[in-house]
Coordinates of C-alpha atoms and ligand atoms in Angstrom, one line a residue:
M1 CA 91.9 -131.4 -124.2
A2 CA 91.5 -134.8 -122.5
K3 CA 89.5 -137.4 -124.4
Q4 CA 85.8 -137.5 -123.7
Y5 CA 83.8 -140.7 -123.7
K6 CA 80.3 -141.6 -124.8
V7 CA 78.8 -143.3 -121.7
A8 CA 75.6 -145.4 -121.2
V9 CA 74.0 -146.3 -117.9
V10 CA 71.8 -149.3 -118.2
G11 CA 69.1 -149.4 -115.5
I12 CA 67.9 -146.5 -113.4
G13 CA 67.0 -148.1 -110.1
M14 CA 68.9 -147.4 -106.9
V15 CA 72.3 -148.3 -108.3
G16 CA 71.8 -146.7 -111.8
Q17 CA 70.6 -143.4 -110.2
E18 CA 73.6 -143.3 -107.9
M19 CA 75.9 -143.9 -110.9
L20 CA 74.5 -140.9 -112.6
K21 CA 75.1 -138.8 -109.4
V22 CA 78.7 -140.2 -109.1
L23 CA 79.5 -139.5 -112.7
H24 CA 78.4 -135.9 -112.3
E25 CA 80.1 -135.4 -108.9
R26 CA 83.4 -136.8 -110.1
E27 CA 83.3 -134.8 -113.4
F28 CA 83.7 -138.0 -115.3
P29 CA 85.1 -137.2 -118.8
A30 CA 81.8 -137.9 -120.6
S31 CA 80.8 -136.2 -123.8
S32 CA 77.3 -137.7 -123.4
V33 CA 75.5 -139.9 -120.9
Q34 CA 72.6 -142.0 -122.3
V35 CA 70.3 -143.8 -119.9
L36 CA 68.8 -147.1 -121.0
A37 CA 66.1 -149.2 -119.2
T38 CA 63.2 -151.3 -120.1
R39 CA 61.0 -148.5 -121.5
A40 CA 61.2 -144.9 -122.7
R41 CA 60.4 -142.0 -120.4
T42 CA 62.1 -138.9 -118.8
E43 CA 63.6 -139.3 -115.3
T44 CA 64.8 -136.5 -113.1
I45 CA 67.8 -137.4 -110.9
D46 CA 69.4 -134.8 -108.6
G47 CA 67.6 -132.0 -110.5
R48 CA 68.8 -133.2 -113.9
D49 CA 66.5 -134.6 -116.6
Y50 CA 67.5 -137.7 -118.4
D51 CA 65.8 -139.1 -121.5
V52 CA 65.6 -142.9 -120.9
I53 CA 65.4 -145.1 -124.0
P54 CA 64.6 -148.8 -124.2
T55 CA 67.7 -151.0 -124.2
S56 CA 68.6 -152.7 -127.5
E57 CA 71.8 -154.1 -129.0
E58 CA 71.8 -151.2 -131.5
A59 CA 71.7 -148.7 -128.6
F60 CA 75.4 -149.6 -127.8
E61 CA 76.5 -148.9 -131.4
D62 CA 78.1 -145.5 -130.6
V63 CA 78.9 -146.0 -126.9
D64 CA 82.5 -146.2 -125.4
I65 CA 81.7 -147.2 -121.8
A66 CA 78.5 -148.9 -120.6
L67 CA 77.8 -149.1 -116.8
F68 CA 75.2 -151.9 -116.3
A69 CA 72.9 -151.6 -113.3
G70 CA 70.0 -153.6 -114.6
T71 CA 68.6 -156.6 -112.7
E72 CA 70.4 -159.9 -112.7
G73 CA 69.3 -163.2 -114.3
A74 CA 68.2 -164.4 -117.7
S75 CA 65.8 -161.5 -118.3
G76 CA 68.3 -158.9 -116.9
A77 CA 70.2 -156.4 -118.9
A78 CA 73.7 -157.9 -118.6
R79 CA 72.7 -161.3 -119.8
Q80 CA 70.5 -159.9 -122.6
F81 CA 72.8 -157.1 -123.8
G82 CA 76.2 -157.2 -122.1
W83 CA 78.2 -159.2 -124.7
A84 CA 76.3 -157.7 -127.6
A85 CA 77.6 -154.3 -126.3
V86 CA 81.1 -155.7 -126.2
E87 CA 80.8 -156.8 -129.8
R88 CA 80.0 -153.3 -130.7
G89 CA 83.3 -152.1 -129.2
C90 CA 81.9 -150.9 -125.9
L91 CA 83.7 -151.5 -122.5
V92 CA 81.0 -153.0 -120.3
I93 CA 81.2 -152.6 -116.5
D94 CA 78.6 -154.8 -114.8
N95 CA 77.2 -154.4 -111.3
G96 CA 75.3 -157.6 -111.2
G97 CA 76.5 -161.1 -110.3
D98 CA 75.9 -162.9 -113.7
F99 CA 79.5 -162.9 -114.9
R100 CA 81.6 -162.2 -111.8
M101 CA 83.1 -165.7 -111.7
D102 CA 83.4 -166.0 -115.6
E103 CA 87.0 -166.7 -116.5
R104 CA 86.8 -164.0 -119.3
V105 CA 85.8 -161.3 -116.8
P106 CA 88.1 -159.5 -114.4
L107 CA 86.5 -158.8 -111.1
V108 CA 87.8 -155.5 -109.9
V109 CA 88.2 -153.2 -106.9
P110 CA 90.6 -150.6 -108.2
E111 CA 92.4 -150.1 -104.9
V112 CA 93.1 -153.8 -104.8
N113 CA 93.5 -155.3 -108.3
A114 CA 93.4 -152.7 -111.0
D115 CA 96.0 -154.7 -112.9
A116 CA 93.5 -157.5 -113.4
M117 CA 91.9 -155.3 -116.1
R118 CA 95.0 -155.3 -118.3
E119 CA 93.8 -158.5 -120.1
H120 CA 90.1 -157.5 -120.2
Q121 CA 88.0 -158.8 -123.1
G122 CA 85.6 -155.8 -123.1
F123 CA 83.7 -156.9 -120.0
I124 CA 84.6 -156.1 -116.4
A125 CA 82.6 -157.1 -113.3
N126 CA 82.0 -155.1 -110.1
P127 CA 82.0 -157.4 -107.1
N128 CA 79.3 -157.9 -104.6
C129 CA 78.9 -154.9 -102.2
S130 CA 79.8 -156.8 -99.0
T131 CA 82.9 -158.2 -100.7
I132 CA 84.1 -154.8 -102.0
Q133 CA 84.3 -153.1 -98.6
M134 CA 86.0 -156.1 -97.1
V135 CA 88.8 -156.6 -99.6
V136 CA 89.8 -152.9 -99.5
P137 CA 91.3 -153.3 -96.0
L138 CA 92.3 -157.0 -96.5
Q139 CA 94.7 -156.2 -99.3
P140 CA 97.1 -153.9 -97.5
L141 CA 97.1 -156.2 -94.4
H142 CA 97.8 -159.2 -96.7
H143 CA 100.8 -157.4 -98.1
E144 CA 102.0 -156.7 -94.6
A145 CA 101.6 -160.0 -92.9
G146 CA 100.2 -162.7 -95.3
L147 CA 96.5 -163.6 -94.9
K148 CA 95.9 -167.1 -93.6
R149 CA 92.2 -167.1 -92.9
V150 CA 89.1 -164.8 -92.9
V151 CA 86.0 -165.1 -90.8
V152 CA 83.4 -162.4 -91.5
S153 CA 79.9 -161.6 -90.1
T154 CA 77.9 -158.9 -91.9
Y155 CA 75.2 -156.5 -90.8
Q156 CA 73.7 -155.4 -94.1
A157 CA 71.4 -152.6 -94.9
V158 CA 68.0 -153.0 -96.7
S159 CA 69.1 -150.7 -99.6
G160 CA 71.1 -153.6 -100.8
S161 CA 67.8 -155.3 -101.7
G162 CA 66.5 -152.3 -103.7
R163 CA 63.8 -149.7 -103.3
A164 CA 61.0 -152.1 -102.3
A165 CA 63.0 -153.3 -99.3
V166 CA 63.7 -149.7 -98.1
D167 CA 59.9 -149.1 -98.3
E168 CA 59.2 -152.4 -96.5
L169 CA 61.4 -151.4 -93.6
E170 CA 59.7 -148.0 -93.4
R171 CA 56.2 -149.5 -93.4
G172 CA 57.3 -152.2 -90.9
I173 CA 58.6 -149.6 -88.4
H174 CA 55.3 -147.7 -88.6
A175 CA 53.2 -150.9 -88.3
H176 CA 55.2 -151.9 -85.2
A177 CA 54.8 -148.5 -83.6
R178 CA 51.0 -148.7 -84.1
G179 CA 50.9 -152.3 -82.8
E180 CA 49.6 -153.6 -86.2
E181 CA 50.3 -156.9 -87.9
F182 CA 52.7 -156.7 -90.7
S183 CA 53.1 -159.1 -93.7
P184 CA 56.4 -158.7 -95.4
E185 CA 56.7 -159.1 -99.1
V186 CA 60.4 -158.6 -99.9
Y187 CA 61.8 -160.5 -96.9
P188 CA 60.6 -163.8 -95.4
H189 CA 60.2 -162.2 -92.0
P190 CA 59.5 -158.6 -90.8
I191 CA 62.8 -156.7 -91.0
A192 CA 61.9 -153.9 -88.6
F193 CA 63.5 -154.5 -85.1
N194 CA 64.8 -157.8 -86.4
A195 CA 67.9 -159.5 -87.8
L196 CA 67.6 -162.0 -90.6
P197 CA 70.5 -164.5 -91.2
H198 CA 69.2 -165.0 -94.7
I199 CA 70.6 -163.0 -97.7
G200 CA 70.0 -164.8 -101.0
S201 CA 69.3 -168.5 -101.3
L202 CA 71.0 -171.7 -100.4
K203 CA 73.5 -172.8 -103.1
D204 CA 75.1 -176.1 -104.0
T205 CA 78.4 -174.4 -104.6
L206 CA 79.0 -174.1 -100.9
P207 CA 76.6 -176.3 -98.9
G208 CA 74.8 -174.7 -96.0
Y209 CA 75.9 -171.2 -97.0
T210 CA 73.6 -168.6 -98.7
S211 CA 74.4 -167.1 -102.1
E212 CA 75.5 -163.9 -100.5
E213 CA 77.9 -165.8 -98.1
A214 CA 79.2 -167.9 -101.0
K215 CA 79.9 -164.6 -103.0
M216 CA 82.0 -163.3 -100.2
V217 CA 84.1 -166.6 -100.2
F218 CA 84.6 -167.0 -104.0
E219 CA 84.8 -163.3 -105.0
T220 CA 87.3 -162.5 -102.3
R221 CA 89.6 -165.3 -103.5
K222 CA 89.3 -164.2 -107.2
I223 CA 89.9 -160.5 -106.4
M224 CA 92.9 -161.1 -104.2
G225 CA 94.3 -163.8 -106.4
L226 CA 94.3 -166.3 -103.5
P227 CA 92.3 -169.2 -104.8
E228 CA 92.8 -171.3 -101.7
L229 CA 92.2 -168.6 -99.1
P230 CA 90.0 -170.1 -96.3
V231 CA 87.0 -167.7 -95.9
S232 CA 83.9 -168.2 -93.9
S233 CA 81.0 -165.7 -93.8
T234 CA 77.7 -165.2 -92.1
C235 CA 75.5 -162.6 -93.8
V236 CA 72.7 -160.9 -91.8
R237 CA 70.2 -158.3 -92.9
I238 CA 69.5 -155.7 -90.3
P239 CA 67.0 -152.8 -90.1
V240 CA 69.5 -150.1 -91.2
F241 CA 68.4 -148.1 -94.3
N242 CA 71.8 -147.7 -95.9
G243 CA 75.4 -148.7 -95.1
H244 CA 76.8 -152.2 -94.6
S245 CA 78.8 -153.1 -91.5
E246 CA 81.1 -156.1 -91.1
A247 CA 82.9 -157.7 -88.1
V248 CA 86.1 -159.2 -89.8
N249 CA 88.4 -161.6 -88.0
L250 CA 91.7 -162.2 -89.7
E251 CA 94.5 -164.7 -89.1
F252 CA 98.0 -164.0 -90.6
E253 CA 101.1 -166.0 -91.5
R254 CA 103.3 -163.4 -89.8
P255 CA 102.9 -161.4 -86.5
I256 CA 101.2 -158.1 -86.8
S257 CA 100.3 -155.8 -83.9
A258 CA 97.1 -153.8 -83.7
E259 CA 99.2 -150.6 -83.9
R260 CA 100.9 -151.7 -87.1
A261 CA 97.6 -152.8 -88.6
R262 CA 96.2 -149.3 -87.8
E263 CA 99.2 -147.6 -89.5
V264 CA 99.0 -149.8 -92.6
L265 CA 95.2 -149.2 -92.9
A266 CA 95.7 -145.4 -92.4
D267 CA 98.1 -145.3 -95.3
A268 CA 96.0 -147.5 -97.7
P269 CA 94.0 -146.0 -100.5
G270 CA 90.2 -145.7 -100.1
I271 CA 90.3 -146.2 -96.3
V272 CA 89.5 -143.9 -93.4
V273 CA 90.5 -145.2 -90.0
Q274 CA 88.1 -144.2 -87.2
D275 CA 89.4 -145.9 -84.1
D276 CA 89.2 -144.0 -80.9
F277 CA 87.0 -146.1 -78.6
P278 CA 87.5 -144.0 -75.4
N279 CA 85.9 -141.1 -77.3
N280 CA 83.2 -143.2 -78.9
V281 CA 84.8 -143.0 -82.3
Y282 CA 84.3 -146.1 -84.6
P283 CA 82.6 -146.5 -88.0
L284 CA 78.8 -146.2 -88.1
P285 CA 76.6 -147.0 -91.1
A286 CA 74.4 -143.9 -90.5
A287 CA 77.5 -141.7 -90.7
A288 CA 79.0 -143.6 -93.7
S289 CA 75.8 -143.4 -95.8
G290 CA 76.3 -141.0 -98.6
S291 CA 80.1 -141.0 -98.5
D292 CA 82.8 -142.7 -100.5
P293 CA 85.5 -144.2 -98.2
V294 CA 85.6 -147.6 -96.5
Y295 CA 85.7 -146.9 -92.8
V296 CA 87.7 -149.2 -90.4
G297 CA 87.8 -149.2 -86.7
R298 CA 87.8 -151.4 -83.5
I299 CA 91.2 -152.6 -84.7
R300 CA 92.4 -155.0 -82.1
Q301 CA 94.5 -158.1 -81.5
D302 CA 92.6 -161.4 -81.5
T303 CA 94.3 -163.1 -78.6
S304 CA 92.5 -166.5 -79.3
V305 CA 94.9 -167.3 -82.2
A306 CA 98.5 -166.6 -83.2
N307 CA 98.7 -163.5 -85.4
G308 CA 95.0 -162.5 -85.2
I309 CA 93.4 -159.1 -85.9
D310 CA 89.8 -158.0 -85.6
L311 CA 88.3 -155.2 -87.6
W312 CA 84.9 -153.4 -87.8
V313 CA 84.4 -152.3 -91.5
V314 CA 81.6 -150.0 -92.7
A315 CA 80.8 -148.5 -96.1
D316 CA 78.0 -147.1 -98.2
N317 CA 76.9 -150.2 -100.1
I318 CA 75.2 -148.3 -102.9
R319 CA 78.3 -146.0 -103.4
K320 CA 81.5 -148.0 -102.7
G321 CA 79.6 -151.2 -102.8
A322 CA 78.1 -150.6 -106.3
A323 CA 77.9 -147.3 -108.2
L324 CA 81.2 -145.6 -107.1
N325 CA 83.3 -148.7 -107.5
A326 CA 81.9 -149.1 -111.1
V327 CA 82.8 -145.5 -112.0
Q328 CA 86.2 -146.0 -110.4
I329 CA 86.8 -149.0 -112.6
A330 CA 85.9 -146.9 -115.6
E331 CA 88.3 -144.1 -114.4
A332 CA 91.1 -146.6 -113.8
A333 CA 90.6 -148.2 -117.3
I334 CA 90.9 -144.7 -118.8
D335 CA 94.0 -143.9 -116.8
M336 CA 95.6 -147.2 -117.8
G337 CA 94.8 -146.6 -121.5
L338 CA 92.5 -149.6 -121.7
V339 CA 89.6 -147.8 -123.3
Ligands
NAP1 N1 77.7 -154.3 -106.5 C1 76.7 -154.7 -105.6 O1 77.0 -155.4 -104.7 C2 75.4 -154.3 -105.9 C3 74.7 -153.6 -104.9 C4 73.4 -153.3 -105.1 C5 72.9 -153.8 -106.4 N2 73.6 -154.5 -107.2 C6 73.1 -154.9 -108.5 O2 72.9 -153.8 -109.4 C7 71.7 -154.1 -110.2 C8 70.7 -153.0 -110.0 O3 70.2 -153.0 -108.7 P1 69.1 -152.0 -108.2 O4 68.8 -152.1 -106.8 O5 69.4 -150.6 -108.8 O6 67.8 -152.6 -109.1 P2 66.4 -151.9 -109.3 O7 66.2 -150.8 -108.4 O8 65.5 -153.1 -109.4 O9 66.5 -151.3 -110.9 C9 66.8 -152.1 -111.9 C10 66.8 -151.3 -113.2 O10 67.2 -152.2 -114.3 C11 66.4 -152.0 -115.4 N3 66.3 -153.3 -116.1 C12 65.8 -154.4 -115.6 N4 65.9 -155.4 -116.6 C13 66.4 -154.8 -117.7 C14 66.7 -155.2 -119.0 N5 66.4 -156.4 -119.4 N6 67.2 -154.3 -119.9 C15 67.4 -153.0 -119.5 N7 67.1 -152.6 -118.2 C16 66.6 -153.4 -117.4 C17 65.1 -151.5 -114.8 O11 64.4 -150.8 -115.8 P3 63.0 -150.1 -115.6 O12 63.3 -148.9 -114.7 O13 62.6 -149.6 -117.0 O14 62.1 -151.1 -115.0 C18 65.5 -150.7 -113.6 O15 65.8 -149.3 -114.0 C19 71.3 -155.5 -109.7 O16 71.8 -156.5 -110.6 C20 71.8 -155.7 -108.4 O17 72.0 -157.0 -108.0 C21 74.9 -154.7 -107.0

C-alpha cells in the first residue's frame, strides 16, 4: 500500500478551507488531517467536521506535511511556527509571502520548476496568486522562443483579499442599487462598479510599484530562474468575486507565430486554451471560478514589436493561485521522494 502522510493545515480562512476541499477531492494520501488555527473549535467544511486546535510548536511533533494558510507578518502562523515545524521534521509549504524570496526557500509552481524542490531545506513557498497563473503559460513559451520582456496588467478578484473583501463587494453592490452612501473598510475606495489600481502598498524594493506588482516582478524571475528578466506589472482590483484575469504582453528572442504559441500552450501541463473569438470563446473569470486549470485565450501577434505575443490568462486565484498549487507541491514532493 502506498505511504500515507500525517498532514496539518494551518489556518482555516478562505485558503485553508479550500485546501481541505482540494486534499479531499484529490484523494491526497493522508492518514490524518489536523487543522490548526488561533483557537480551538469545530468547523464544518463541505459537510465534513474538523476539530481545530490552537497552533503551537508541539502540534507539529508528529506531522509529515504542513500546509500553511495563516495570515502573513510577524504575528502570522508562518513566521511564528514555520521553521519550528521544520525543526520537528515537517515539510512546510507556505502560502503567504513571508519567505518567498528567502534564499533557503524554493518558490514553486510544479508545472514550471518542480526541480527547484530537490535542494529544499524543509520549507517550500507557494508564489503569489497572480504570479502563479502567469508563469504557467510563460514557461512553455520561454522554452519555445526565449523570453525577452514581460508586461502584464491584472484584473484581480476580491476573494484575493479574503472573506471581508467578498462581503464588502456584496454590500457595496446593494448600497449602490439602493442609491445609498457606502463607506469601504477593506479597500480605500468603493470596489463595486469600480477599478482600483492599488493592490498592496508602495515598496522601496521597486519605486512607484505596489507590493503586488513587485511580487509579480521578483517572483517571476525566481521561479523561472531568469534573474534579469525585464518584467513590468500593473495590478488592478476589480469587482469580480473570484478568478483573476491578466492581459500579458510578451516579447521573445526568436520569432514565434500566434499559431505556434497556441499549439505550445495547448500541449503544456495545467493549461486549457480557450481561443475561438468568432464564437465568443475566451477565458472568463466567472467560468474559471471553482476549477483547476489556467485558461489562456486571445492569443495573438503583437505587431508593435519584433517577436511579440499577447495573451489573456484567467485562473481561480484561490485554487490554482493558492490552495491547489500548495497541494500540488506536496504531491510533487511525494512523487519525487522528497518527503
Ligand atoms: N498564494 C496566494 O497568492 C494567496 C492567495 C490568497 C491568500 N494567500 C495567503 O494565504 C494566507 C491565508 O489567506 P486567507 O485569505 O485564507 O486568510 P484569512 O481568511 O484571514 O484566514 C487566516 C487564517 O489564519 C489563521 N491564523 C492567523 N494567524 C495565525 C497564527 N499566528 N497561528 C495560527 N493560525 C493563524 C486564522 O485563524 P482563526 O480562524 O483562528 O482566526 C485564520 O483561520 C495569507 O497569508 C494570504 O496572504 C495567498
